[in-house]
Amino acid sequence: MISFSNKSKEEIFAEFACDQDGLTQPEILERRRRYGSNHLQEAPPPSPLWLFIEQFKSFIIYILLFAVVFALAIGEYVDSLIIIVIVLLNALIGFFQEYGAARSLAALKEMTEVMATARRDGVWQSVKSGSLVPGDIISVVAGDKIPADARIIVANRLLVEEAALTGESLPVDKESATLKGSLQIADQKNMLFSSTSVVSGRGQAVVVTTGMKTEIGAIAELVESATEELTPLQRRLDSFGRRLGLVIIVICVLVMMLSCGKEYLLLQTISRDSLITFAFIAISLAVAAVPTALPAVVTIALSIGVKRLLRRKALVRRLASVETLGSCDVICTDKTGTLTCNQMTVRMAWTLKRELSLAAAPANDNLCHVEKLLFLAGTACNDAVIKRGESGLETRGNPTEIALLVSAEKVGCHHYGQRLDEIPFDGLRKRMSVQIEEKDGARIYVKGAPDAILEISTRVWLNGEVVSLNDKLRDLIISQNDFYAGQAMRVLAFACSDLDGEKTGSPVIESDLIFIGLQAMVDPPRPDVRQAITKTYAAGIRVIMITGDYRETAKAIGREIGIEGEVLTGPELADLNDDELRERLKNGTNIFARVIPEHKQRIVTMLQALGHTVAMTGDGVNDAPALKKANIGIAVGSGTEVAKEAADFVLLDDSFSHIVNAIEEGRGIYDNIQKSIMLLLSGNLGEVLIIFLAVLSGWNLPLTAVMLLWINMVTDGAPALAFSVDGYGRNIMRRPPKPRDEAILTGRKLALITVLGVAGTLIALAIFRLTGGSSELESEITKARTMVFNFVVFYEMILVFIIRREYDVPLFSNAWVWSAVILSIALQGILMYTPMAVYFKLMPLDFIDIVKLLSGGLIFYLIAWLYQSCKVS
């Protein structure tokens, strides 16, 4: 199919049955019926009810709901009510955090609803962009947003900013000529594309596609079709919950079978009361095994993490994605506006006298005459405007011309002449000329491509005087230009010529000029980006740069900021099959240039197929599909609403260093969730073993279901929540990311949990046995249960500090942890020595009993300390 860029204006008029007078109202109505409105299709947002139901899709939640049904079946209504409240609170927190997500297409629709100037019935009219149809003639001027895809028929110095669509940092010089060949969007210079904006100049165009048929419409379809990946935490919690559920079911069934079998062997029958008792024991085990506070702890930990990230300039849009940044091992980042400043900046100024670095601009008094001329030429041949406002330097115009004004501002050069005549820049001449009346007379200034300026220059400033521009000097200028171009700088040359009085006000003549010098500019890297990338490498994270810029520009920026590796362009990528692309990614291709949206999404998909957890950063419309496809999408604050709506995170400013901060926070949040899980599981393991071994041994039950629920929710819950705001380990950014298939708890941590759980169990059973647990007297059994109940609470408080030591967290770095421990002990004291003790069937402890508990706790701590010390050594 022939592209619109390959068709002449006459062919476009014929294809759409229109002319320069525009369409008539009957034609517009007929075409609107045929093509539809100029709007993007909007996917229905998820209903609030559906979002709420989604919060219950967790195996941990299924276990808790099973425990509720089981408790109701045997009449434990209080336990059931408490668990139901916990589940509902967890669901509500997640619901309100995620409500309002998935609005990418709505943002795209809002983005395209702008006013347009269209010629209809032979008259220019202001119309809503949604009413445009193919064949409409539109007019655009500086500041306009393009309302539809259109073929240019008139272009007058028309520059269009397409960075949001193509990633190209420089505005594109548009033309009306027919182009040849199959061209990417960035190279279709006779086309206007919806959602881009006019920087300068004016033009007219024929609308060729509207709505979903535009390039932005194709991206909208990509956003809609991109599937979202489960976060690592979601996968790990789901796997953990399934395994835990299986263990709970096996233990409960085993205990029921053993208990029933034992009674049957003794009495040759099983009474109804015995079945209820055995069921009560089973539900006690289920309550003990299920980390009842875990869903609430994880959700609250993530919510607190959201607030911490907000303080570090990262706004979270999806709660479960908080920890994913800490697990990612590849960051695919857009160049323009993310790694670079998205602001053209003159870096070097060169004359035959010397080279000046604008990084340390000299004062005006230290400039020689030719250097002042160089900067004055940049301000004279210029249509941009800069001024200092309350918010700093305010600019308007072409980014290249703005850069020239800023460079002159740096060295204190200001031009006050009056423009008498000009020849505007065009792509054929590749230069712009102006005639300026200055206080010393009239002068012509010319700027443009170095080859275009050299061909009209016959003289040059050298050592303070004008000399003939011979071949040697010409080669020297060309060599310097080539040097700058090799560093991916954009180079402009400048020349001038003084006019005598008779020629003042006459048309500009571009000949016999005096060559002044060069100004080389670049969209520079952000000042802190190299350090940020170095930090990601130390954390074991690979950084891949994806840009719409040219190969050499991308390579030079990559080299400057520390991203090394092979460069692959969009056309080269398109020629590779999936296997070949995977090999290139495996072998260190870290820079992609001249890419289109489909390429970005394909790169992310291939990286995920290689087992990577991928974060994608970006700011433009073209980034939205890949942002949604990535495991974690990060949009920058100055980016388009489309990118923000497709992302999981939005950086409140554009600094790449905030991405690194977010990674650190993500890892810390995940560590804190791990601490909470370890605390809950280690304590629960001890509780299960205490009951299980007591049943196997034929002993009385050491803990009741109500006691277990108190331990799990009150004394465990507060410290587990305090872990949400705990400090991070000292080596958090000097360790590799977690493997994608790694369990939520590693072998080392499971071993620690097991050792601590077994140690706590053995000490608790010893206390139970020694304090009357095997007695037939109810008072002695109550005393023994009280001792075990208090010991379990005490040893779980000790667990808090043992687990923090595992993560190398300073002992006194978190007042909340200490407060939670003190609160738990205080609540236990209130329970023990108030009328509440009657409902838990507890009895007061004397001084000797408390000494026994402290001795048991000391033994438990020594075992844990010795084990951790041995593992470290």
PDB file of C-alpha atoms in Angstrom, residues 10-105:
ATOM      1  CA  GLU A  10      -3.022  16.346  -6.687  1.00  0.00           C
ATOM      2  CA  GLU A  11      -3.320  12.633  -5.928  1.00  0.00           C
ATOM      3  CA  ILE A  12      -4.440  13.409  -2.367  1.00  0.00           C
ATOM      4  CA  PHE A  13      -7.104  15.847  -3.638  1.00  0.00           C
ATOM      5  CA  ALA A  14      -8.328  13.234  -6.115  1.00  0.00           C
ATOM      6  CA  GLU A  15      -8.383  10.396  -3.561  1.00  0.00           C
ATOM      7  CA  PHE A  16     -10.459  12.365  -1.061  1.00  0.00           C
ATOM      8  CA  ALA A  17     -12.552  14.242  -3.632  1.00  0.00           C
ATOM      9  CA  CYS A  18     -11.684  17.657  -2.225  1.00  0.00           C
ATOM     10  CA  ASP A  19      -9.882  20.871  -3.166  1.00  0.00           C
ATOM     11  CA  GLN A  20      -8.318  23.876  -1.448  1.00  0.00           C
ATOM     12  CA  ASP A  21     -11.744  25.412  -0.779  1.00  0.00           C
ATOM     13  CA  GLY A  22     -12.525  22.530   1.567  1.00  0.00           C
ATOM     14  CA  LEU A  23     -15.629  20.388   1.948  1.00  0.00           C
ATOM     15  CA  THR A  24     -19.284  21.382   1.958  1.00  0.00           C
ATOM     16  CA  GLN A  25     -21.655  20.605   4.841  1.00  0.00           C
ATOM     17  CA  PRO A  26     -23.419  17.743   2.970  1.00  0.00           C
ATOM     18  CA  GLU A  27     -20.013  16.182   2.202  1.00  0.00           C
ATOM     19  CA  ILE A  28     -18.971  16.479   5.846  1.00  0.00           C
ATOM     20  CA  LEU A  29     -22.151  14.757   7.074  1.00  0.00           C
ATOM     21  CA  GLU A  30     -21.803  11.950   4.542  1.00  0.00           C
ATOM     22  CA  ARG A  31     -18.135  11.356   5.442  1.00  0.00           C
ATOM     23  CA  ARG A  32     -18.868  11.391   9.158  1.00  0.00           C
ATOM     24  CA  ARG A  33     -21.326   8.555   8.546  1.00  0.00           C
ATOM     25  CA  ARG A  34     -18.699   6.705   6.498  1.00  0.00           C
ATOM     26  CA  TYR A  35     -15.572   7.278   8.611  1.00  0.00           C
ATOM     27  CA  GLY A  36     -17.023   8.008  12.053  1.00  0.00           C
ATOM     28  CA  SER A  37     -16.013  10.820  14.384  1.00  0.00           C
ATOM     29  CA  ASN A  38     -12.445  11.880  15.043  1.00  0.00           C
ATOM     30  CA  HIS A  39     -12.359  10.259  18.475  1.00  0.00           C
ATOM     31  CA  LEU A  40     -10.527   7.317  19.939  1.00  0.00           C
ATOM     32  CA  GLN A  41     -12.524   4.302  21.015  1.00  0.00           C
ATOM     33  CA  GLU A  42     -12.913   4.197  24.770  1.00  0.00           C
ATOM     34  CA  ALA A  43     -12.768   0.901  26.633  1.00  0.00           C
ATOM     35  CA  PRO A  44     -15.331   0.631  29.439  1.00  0.00           C
ATOM     36  CA  PRO A  45     -13.609   1.198  32.793  1.00  0.00           C
ATOM     37  CA  PRO A  46     -13.710  -1.611  35.368  1.00  0.00           C
ATOM     38  CA  SER A  47     -16.729  -1.316  37.639  1.00  0.00           C
ATOM     39  CA  PRO A  48     -16.178  -0.543  41.334  1.00  0.00           C
ATOM     40  CA  LEU A  49     -17.831  -3.860  42.222  1.00  0.00           C
ATOM     41  CA  TRP A  50     -15.429  -5.772  39.994  1.00  0.00           C
ATOM     42  CA  LEU A  51     -12.432  -3.969  41.483  1.00  0.00           C
ATOM     43  CA  PHE A  52     -13.661  -4.831  44.979  1.00  0.00           C
ATOM     44  CA  ILE A  53     -14.133  -8.514  44.076  1.00  0.00           C
ATOM     45  CA  GLU A  54     -10.603  -8.576  42.637  1.00  0.00           C
ATOM     46  CA  GLN A  55      -9.220  -7.869  46.108  1.00  0.00           C
ATOM     47  CA  PHE A  56     -10.365 -11.328  47.269  1.00  0.00           C
ATOM     48  CA  LYS A  57      -8.461 -13.252  44.592  1.00  0.00           C
ATOM     49  CA  SER A  58      -5.637 -14.440  46.809  1.00  0.00           C
ATOM     50  CA  PHE A  59      -5.027 -17.920  48.151  1.00  0.00           C
ATOM     51  CA  ILE A  60      -4.253 -16.460  51.576  1.00  0.00           C
ATOM     52  CA  ILE A  61      -7.731 -14.900  51.552  1.00  0.00           C
ATOM     53  CA  TYR A  62      -9.223 -18.246  50.506  1.00  0.00           C
ATOM     54  CA  ILE A  63      -7.567 -19.870  53.520  1.00  0.00           C
ATOM     55  CA  LEU A  64      -9.002 -17.241  55.856  1.00  0.00           C
ATOM     56  CA  LEU A  65     -12.487 -17.636  54.372  1.00  0.00           C
ATOM     57  CA  PHE A  66     -12.175 -21.406  54.824  1.00  0.00           C
ATOM     58  CA  ALA A  67     -11.249 -20.800  58.465  1.00  0.00           C
ATOM     59  CA  VAL A  68     -14.356 -18.586  58.833  1.00  0.00           C
ATOM     60  CA  VAL A  69     -16.646 -21.331  57.492  1.00  0.00           C
ATOM     61  CA  PHE A  70     -14.939 -23.919  59.669  1.00  0.00           C
ATOM     62  CA  ALA A  71     -15.259 -21.748  62.794  1.00  0.00           C
ATOM     63  CA  LEU A  72     -18.924 -21.035  62.077  1.00  0.00           C
ATOM     64  CA  ALA A  73     -19.576 -24.763  61.662  1.00  0.00           C
ATOM     65  CA  ILE A  74     -18.387 -25.486  65.209  1.00  0.00           C
ATOM     66  CA  GLY A  75     -19.911 -22.400  66.761  1.00  0.00           C
ATOM     67  CA  GLU A  76     -16.819 -20.166  67.117  1.00  0.00           C
ATOM     68  CA  TYR A  77     -18.712 -17.016  66.097  1.00  0.00           C
ATOM     69  CA  VAL A  78     -16.367 -14.468  67.716  1.00  0.00           C
ATOM     70  CA  ASP A  79     -13.330 -15.875  65.868  1.00  0.00           C
ATOM     71  CA  SER A  80     -15.286 -15.883  62.606  1.00  0.00           C
ATOM     72  CA  LEU A  81     -16.364 -12.270  63.007  1.00  0.00           C
ATOM     73  CA  ILE A  82     -12.822 -11.067  63.753  1.00  0.00           C
ATOM     74  CA  ILE A  83     -11.390 -12.821  60.681  1.00  0.00           C
ATOM     75  CA  ILE A  84     -14.186 -11.471  58.435  1.00  0.00           C
ATOM     76  CA  VAL A  85     -13.475  -7.908  59.626  1.00  0.00           C
ATOM     77  CA  ILE A  86      -9.763  -8.369  58.856  1.00  0.00           C
ATOM     78  CA  VAL A  87     -10.499  -9.661  55.342  1.00  0.00           C
ATOM     79  CA  LEU A  88     -12.898  -6.779  54.585  1.00  0.00           C
ATOM     80  CA  LEU A  89     -10.466  -4.119  55.830  1.00  0.00           C
ATOM     81  CA  ASN A  90      -7.714  -5.571  53.630  1.00  0.00           C
ATOM     82  CA  ALA A  91     -10.019  -5.571  50.596  1.00  0.00           C
ATOM     83  CA  LEU A  92     -11.124  -1.971  51.183  1.00  0.00           C
ATOM     84  CA  ILE A  93      -7.544  -0.685  51.421  1.00  0.00           C
ATOM     85  CA  GLY A  94      -6.617  -2.322  48.121  1.00  0.00           C
ATOM     86  CA  PHE A  95      -9.850  -1.199  46.456  1.00  0.00           C
ATOM     87  CA  PHE A  96      -9.469   2.501  47.252  1.00  0.00           C
ATOM     88  CA  GLN A  97      -5.799   2.474  46.212  1.00  0.00           C
ATOM     89  CA  GLU A  98      -6.529   0.950  42.778  1.00  0.00           C
ATOM     90  CA  TYR A  99      -9.838   2.701  42.054  1.00  0.00           C
ATOM     91  CA  GLY A 100      -9.552   4.945  39.016  1.00  0.00           C
ATOM     92  CA  ALA A 101      -6.780   2.977  37.276  1.00  0.00           C
ATOM     93  CA  ALA A 102      -6.883   1.646  33.680  1.00  0.00           C
ATOM     94  CA  ARG A 103      -7.964   4.970  32.055  1.00  0.00           C
ATOM     95  CA  SER A 104      -5.395   5.125  29.236  1.00  0.00           C
ATOM     96  CA  LEU A 105      -7.904   5.388  26.417  1.00  0.00           C
TER      97      LEU A 105
END
